mmCIF file with all atom_site columns, C-alpha atoms in Angstrom:
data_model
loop_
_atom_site.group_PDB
_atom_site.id
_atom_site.type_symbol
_atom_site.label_atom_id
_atom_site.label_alt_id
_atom_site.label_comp_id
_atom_site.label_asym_id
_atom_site.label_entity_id
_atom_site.label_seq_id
_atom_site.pdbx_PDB_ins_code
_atom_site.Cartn_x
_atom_site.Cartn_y
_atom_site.Cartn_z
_atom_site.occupancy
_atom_site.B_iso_or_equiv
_atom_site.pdbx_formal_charge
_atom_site.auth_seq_id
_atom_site.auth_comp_id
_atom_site.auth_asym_id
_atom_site.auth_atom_id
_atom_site.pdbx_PDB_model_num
ATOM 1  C CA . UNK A 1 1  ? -29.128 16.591  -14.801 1.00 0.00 ? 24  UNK A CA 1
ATOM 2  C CA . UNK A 1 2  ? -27.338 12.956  -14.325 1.00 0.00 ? 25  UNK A CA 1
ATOM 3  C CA . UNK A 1 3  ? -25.312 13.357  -17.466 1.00 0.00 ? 26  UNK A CA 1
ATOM 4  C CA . UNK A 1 4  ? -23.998 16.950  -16.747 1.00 0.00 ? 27  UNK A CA 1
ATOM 5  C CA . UNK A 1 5  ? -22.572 15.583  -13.443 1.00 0.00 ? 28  UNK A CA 1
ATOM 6  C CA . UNK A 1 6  ? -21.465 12.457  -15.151 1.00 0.00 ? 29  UNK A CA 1
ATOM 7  C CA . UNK A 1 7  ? -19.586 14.843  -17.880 1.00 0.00 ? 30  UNK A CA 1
ATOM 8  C CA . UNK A 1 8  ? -18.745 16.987  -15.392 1.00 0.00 ? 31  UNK A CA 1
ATOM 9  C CA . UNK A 1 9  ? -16.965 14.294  -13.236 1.00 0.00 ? 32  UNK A CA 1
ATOM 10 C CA . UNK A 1 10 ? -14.985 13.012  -16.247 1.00 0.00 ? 33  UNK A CA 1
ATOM 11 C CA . UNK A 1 11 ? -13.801 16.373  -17.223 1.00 0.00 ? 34  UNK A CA 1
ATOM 12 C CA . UNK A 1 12 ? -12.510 17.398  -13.981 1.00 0.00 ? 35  UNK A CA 1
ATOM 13 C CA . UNK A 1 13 ? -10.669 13.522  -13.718 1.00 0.00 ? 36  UNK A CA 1
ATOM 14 C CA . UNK A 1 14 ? -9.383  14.024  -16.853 1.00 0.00 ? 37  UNK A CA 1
ATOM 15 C CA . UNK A 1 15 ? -8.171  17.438  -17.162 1.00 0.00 ? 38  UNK A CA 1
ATOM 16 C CA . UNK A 1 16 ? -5.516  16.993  -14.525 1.00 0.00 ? 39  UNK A CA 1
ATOM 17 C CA . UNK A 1 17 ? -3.999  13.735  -16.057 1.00 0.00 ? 40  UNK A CA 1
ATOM 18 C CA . UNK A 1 18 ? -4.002  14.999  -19.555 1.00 0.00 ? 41  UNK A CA 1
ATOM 19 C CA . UNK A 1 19 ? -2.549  18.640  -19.106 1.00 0.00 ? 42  UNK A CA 1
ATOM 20 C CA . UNK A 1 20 ? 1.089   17.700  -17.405 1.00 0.00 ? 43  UNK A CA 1
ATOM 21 C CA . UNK A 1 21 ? 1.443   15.411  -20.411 1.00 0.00 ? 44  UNK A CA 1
ATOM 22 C CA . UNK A 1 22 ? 1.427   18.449  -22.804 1.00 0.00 ? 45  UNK A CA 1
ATOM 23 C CA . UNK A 1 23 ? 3.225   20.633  -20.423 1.00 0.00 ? 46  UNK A CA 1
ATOM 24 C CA . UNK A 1 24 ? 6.036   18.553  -19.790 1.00 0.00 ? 47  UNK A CA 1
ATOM 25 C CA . UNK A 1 25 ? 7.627   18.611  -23.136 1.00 0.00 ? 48  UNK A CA 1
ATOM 26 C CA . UNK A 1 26 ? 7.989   22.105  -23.142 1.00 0.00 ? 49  UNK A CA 1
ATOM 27 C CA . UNK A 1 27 ? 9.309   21.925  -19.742 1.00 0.00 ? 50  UNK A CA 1
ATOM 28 C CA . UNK A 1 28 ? 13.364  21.307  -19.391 1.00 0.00 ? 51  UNK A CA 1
ATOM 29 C CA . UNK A 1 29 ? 14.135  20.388  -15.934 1.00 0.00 ? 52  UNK A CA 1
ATOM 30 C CA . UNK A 1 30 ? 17.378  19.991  -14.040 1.00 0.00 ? 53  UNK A CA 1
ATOM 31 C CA . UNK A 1 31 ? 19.407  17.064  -14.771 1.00 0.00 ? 54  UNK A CA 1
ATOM 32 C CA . UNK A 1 32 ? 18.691  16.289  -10.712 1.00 0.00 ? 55  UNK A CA 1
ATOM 33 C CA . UNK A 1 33 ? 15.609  16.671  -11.287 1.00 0.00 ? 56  UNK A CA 1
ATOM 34 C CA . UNK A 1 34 ? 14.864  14.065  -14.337 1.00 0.00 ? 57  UNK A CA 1
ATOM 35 C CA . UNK A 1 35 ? 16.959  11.790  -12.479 1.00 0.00 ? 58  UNK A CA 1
ATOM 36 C CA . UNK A 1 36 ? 14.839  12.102  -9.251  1.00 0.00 ? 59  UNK A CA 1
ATOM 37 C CA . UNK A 1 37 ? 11.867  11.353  -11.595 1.00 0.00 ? 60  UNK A CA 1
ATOM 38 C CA . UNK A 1 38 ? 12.802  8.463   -13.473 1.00 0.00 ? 61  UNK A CA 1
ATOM 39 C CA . UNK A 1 39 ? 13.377  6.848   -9.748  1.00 0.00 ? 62  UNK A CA 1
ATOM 40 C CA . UNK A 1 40 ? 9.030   7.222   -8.822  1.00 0.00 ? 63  UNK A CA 1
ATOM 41 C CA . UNK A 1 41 ? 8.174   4.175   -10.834 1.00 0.00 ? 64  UNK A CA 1
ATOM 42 C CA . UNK A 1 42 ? 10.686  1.891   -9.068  1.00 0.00 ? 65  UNK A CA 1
ATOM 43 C CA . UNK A 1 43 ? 9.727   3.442   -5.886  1.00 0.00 ? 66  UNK A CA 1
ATOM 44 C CA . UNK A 1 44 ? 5.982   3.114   -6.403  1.00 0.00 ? 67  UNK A CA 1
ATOM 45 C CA . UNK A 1 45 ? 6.117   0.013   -7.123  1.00 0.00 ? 68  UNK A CA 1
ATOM 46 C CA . UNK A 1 46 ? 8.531   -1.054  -4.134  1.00 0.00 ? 69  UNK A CA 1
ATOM 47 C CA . UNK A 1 47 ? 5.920   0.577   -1.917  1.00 0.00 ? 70  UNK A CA 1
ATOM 48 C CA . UNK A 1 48 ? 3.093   -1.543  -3.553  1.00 0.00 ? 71  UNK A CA 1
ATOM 49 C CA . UNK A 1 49 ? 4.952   -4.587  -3.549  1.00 0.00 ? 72  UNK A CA 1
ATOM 50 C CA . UNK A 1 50 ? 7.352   -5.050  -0.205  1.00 0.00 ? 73  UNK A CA 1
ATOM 51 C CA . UNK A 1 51 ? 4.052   -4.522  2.151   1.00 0.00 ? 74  UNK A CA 1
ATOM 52 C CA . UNK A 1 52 ? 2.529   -7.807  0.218   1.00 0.00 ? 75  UNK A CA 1
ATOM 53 C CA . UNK A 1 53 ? 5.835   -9.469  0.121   1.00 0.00 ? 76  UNK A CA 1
ATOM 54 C CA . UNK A 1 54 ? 5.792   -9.027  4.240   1.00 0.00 ? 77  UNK A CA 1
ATOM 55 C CA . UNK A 1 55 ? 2.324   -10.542 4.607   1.00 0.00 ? 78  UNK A CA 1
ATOM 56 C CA . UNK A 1 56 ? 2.106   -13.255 2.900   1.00 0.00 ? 79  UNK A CA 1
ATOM 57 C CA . UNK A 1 57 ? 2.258   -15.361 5.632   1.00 0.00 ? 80  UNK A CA 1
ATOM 58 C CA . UNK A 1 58 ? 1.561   -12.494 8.876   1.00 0.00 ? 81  UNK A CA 1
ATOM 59 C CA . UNK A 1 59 ? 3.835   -15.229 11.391  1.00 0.00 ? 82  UNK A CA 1
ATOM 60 C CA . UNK A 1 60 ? 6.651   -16.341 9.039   1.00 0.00 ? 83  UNK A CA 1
ATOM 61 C CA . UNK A 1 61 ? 7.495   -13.018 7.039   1.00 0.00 ? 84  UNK A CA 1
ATOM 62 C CA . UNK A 1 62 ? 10.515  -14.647 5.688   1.00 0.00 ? 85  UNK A CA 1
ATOM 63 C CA . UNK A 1 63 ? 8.943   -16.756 3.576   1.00 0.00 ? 86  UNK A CA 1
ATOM 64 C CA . UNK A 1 64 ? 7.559   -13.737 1.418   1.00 0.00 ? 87  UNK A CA 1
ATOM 65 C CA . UNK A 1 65 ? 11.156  -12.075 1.901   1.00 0.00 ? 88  UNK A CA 1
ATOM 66 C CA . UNK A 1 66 ? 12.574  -15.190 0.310   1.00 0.00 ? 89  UNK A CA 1
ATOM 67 C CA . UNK A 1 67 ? 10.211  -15.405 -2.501  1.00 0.00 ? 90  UNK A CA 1
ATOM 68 C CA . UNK A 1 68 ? 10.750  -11.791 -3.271  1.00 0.00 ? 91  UNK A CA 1
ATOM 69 C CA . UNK A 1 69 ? 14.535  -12.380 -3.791  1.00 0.00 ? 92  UNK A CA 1
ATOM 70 C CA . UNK A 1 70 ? 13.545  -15.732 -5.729  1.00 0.00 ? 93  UNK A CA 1
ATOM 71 C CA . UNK A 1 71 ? 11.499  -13.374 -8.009  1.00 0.00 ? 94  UNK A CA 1
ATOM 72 C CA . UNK A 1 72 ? 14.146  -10.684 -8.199  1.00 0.00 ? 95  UNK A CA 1
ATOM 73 C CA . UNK A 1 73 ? 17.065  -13.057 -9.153  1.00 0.00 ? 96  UNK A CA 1
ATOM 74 C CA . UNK A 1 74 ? 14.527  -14.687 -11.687 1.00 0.00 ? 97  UNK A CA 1
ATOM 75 C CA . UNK A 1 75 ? 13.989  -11.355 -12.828 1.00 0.00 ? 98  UNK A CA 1
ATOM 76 C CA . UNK A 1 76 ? 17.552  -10.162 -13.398 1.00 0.00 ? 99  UNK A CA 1
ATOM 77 C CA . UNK A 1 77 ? 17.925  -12.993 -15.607 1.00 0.00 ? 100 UNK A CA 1
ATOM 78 C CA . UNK A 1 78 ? 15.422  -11.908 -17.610 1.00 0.00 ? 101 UNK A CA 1
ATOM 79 C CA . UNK A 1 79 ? 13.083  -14.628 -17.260 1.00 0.00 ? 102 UNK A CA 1
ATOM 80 C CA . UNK A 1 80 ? 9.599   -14.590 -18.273 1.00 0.00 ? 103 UNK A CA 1
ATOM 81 C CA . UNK A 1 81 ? 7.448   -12.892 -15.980 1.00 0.00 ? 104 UNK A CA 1
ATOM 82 C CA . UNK A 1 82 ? 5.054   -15.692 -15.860 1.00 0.00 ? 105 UNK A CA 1
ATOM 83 C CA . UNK A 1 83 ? 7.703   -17.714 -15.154 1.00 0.00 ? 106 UNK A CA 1
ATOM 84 C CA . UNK A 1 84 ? 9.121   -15.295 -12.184 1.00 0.00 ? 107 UNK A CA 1
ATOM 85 C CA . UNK A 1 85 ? 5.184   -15.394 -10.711 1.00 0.00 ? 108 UNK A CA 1
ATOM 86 C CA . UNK A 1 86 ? 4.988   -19.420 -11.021 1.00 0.00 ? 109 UNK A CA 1
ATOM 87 C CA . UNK A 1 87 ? 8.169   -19.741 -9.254  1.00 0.00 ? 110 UNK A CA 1
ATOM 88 C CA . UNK A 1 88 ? 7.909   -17.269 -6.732  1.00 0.00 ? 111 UNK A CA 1
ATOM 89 C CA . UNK A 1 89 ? 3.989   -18.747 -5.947  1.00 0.00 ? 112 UNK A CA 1
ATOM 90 C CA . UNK A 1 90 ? 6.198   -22.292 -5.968  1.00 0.00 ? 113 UNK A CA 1
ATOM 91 C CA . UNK A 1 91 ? 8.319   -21.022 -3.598  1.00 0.00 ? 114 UNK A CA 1
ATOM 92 C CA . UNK A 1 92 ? 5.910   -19.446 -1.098  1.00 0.00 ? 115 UNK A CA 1
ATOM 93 C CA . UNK A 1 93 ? 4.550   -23.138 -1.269  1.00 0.00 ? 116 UNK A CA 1
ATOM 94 C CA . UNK A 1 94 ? 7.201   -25.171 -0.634  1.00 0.00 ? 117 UNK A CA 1
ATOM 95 C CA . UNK A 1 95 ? 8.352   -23.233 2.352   1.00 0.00 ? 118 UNK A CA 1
ATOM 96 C CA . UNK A 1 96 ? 4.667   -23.612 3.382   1.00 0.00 ? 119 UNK A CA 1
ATOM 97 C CA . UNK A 1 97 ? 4.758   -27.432 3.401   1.00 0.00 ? 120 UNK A CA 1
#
């Protein structure tokens, strides 16, 4: 009886993730539309991120803010991500001193 609920589970949490990827090519939306979709990603992961950024340190929120811009400079000049992680975590530290 376990495994039929087991199976059961994983085909009704797959199902839904793995039919919009065959629907969507035979789907042509509105140019608004793609645009609007190509934007979730960034947004996503601004709305993951920026909370964190702001508590890093709960009583000095700048510190994260700064950090954050550190990491997005680093990051327009294509630098490593490693290297945009250490130097943001340096930076968090050094205004911690």
């Amino acid at each position: 009886m376990i495994w039929f609920i087991i199976i059961g589970m994983a085909v009704v949490t797959v199902l839904p993730r793995v039919i919009p990827v065959y629907i969507v090519d035979f789907i042509q939306f509105p140019l608004w539309m793609n645009k609007w979709l190509k934007a979730i990603p960034y947004a996503a992961l601004g709305a993951l991120i920026f909370p964190g950024i702001m508590t890093v340190i709960p009583e000095r929120p700048y510190v994260g803010v700064i950090a954050g811009v550190v990491a997005m400079i680093l990051a327009w000049f294509r630098i490593h991500v490693i290297g945009v992680v250490a130097i943001a975590i340096i930076t968090v530290y050094l205004f911690t001193i």
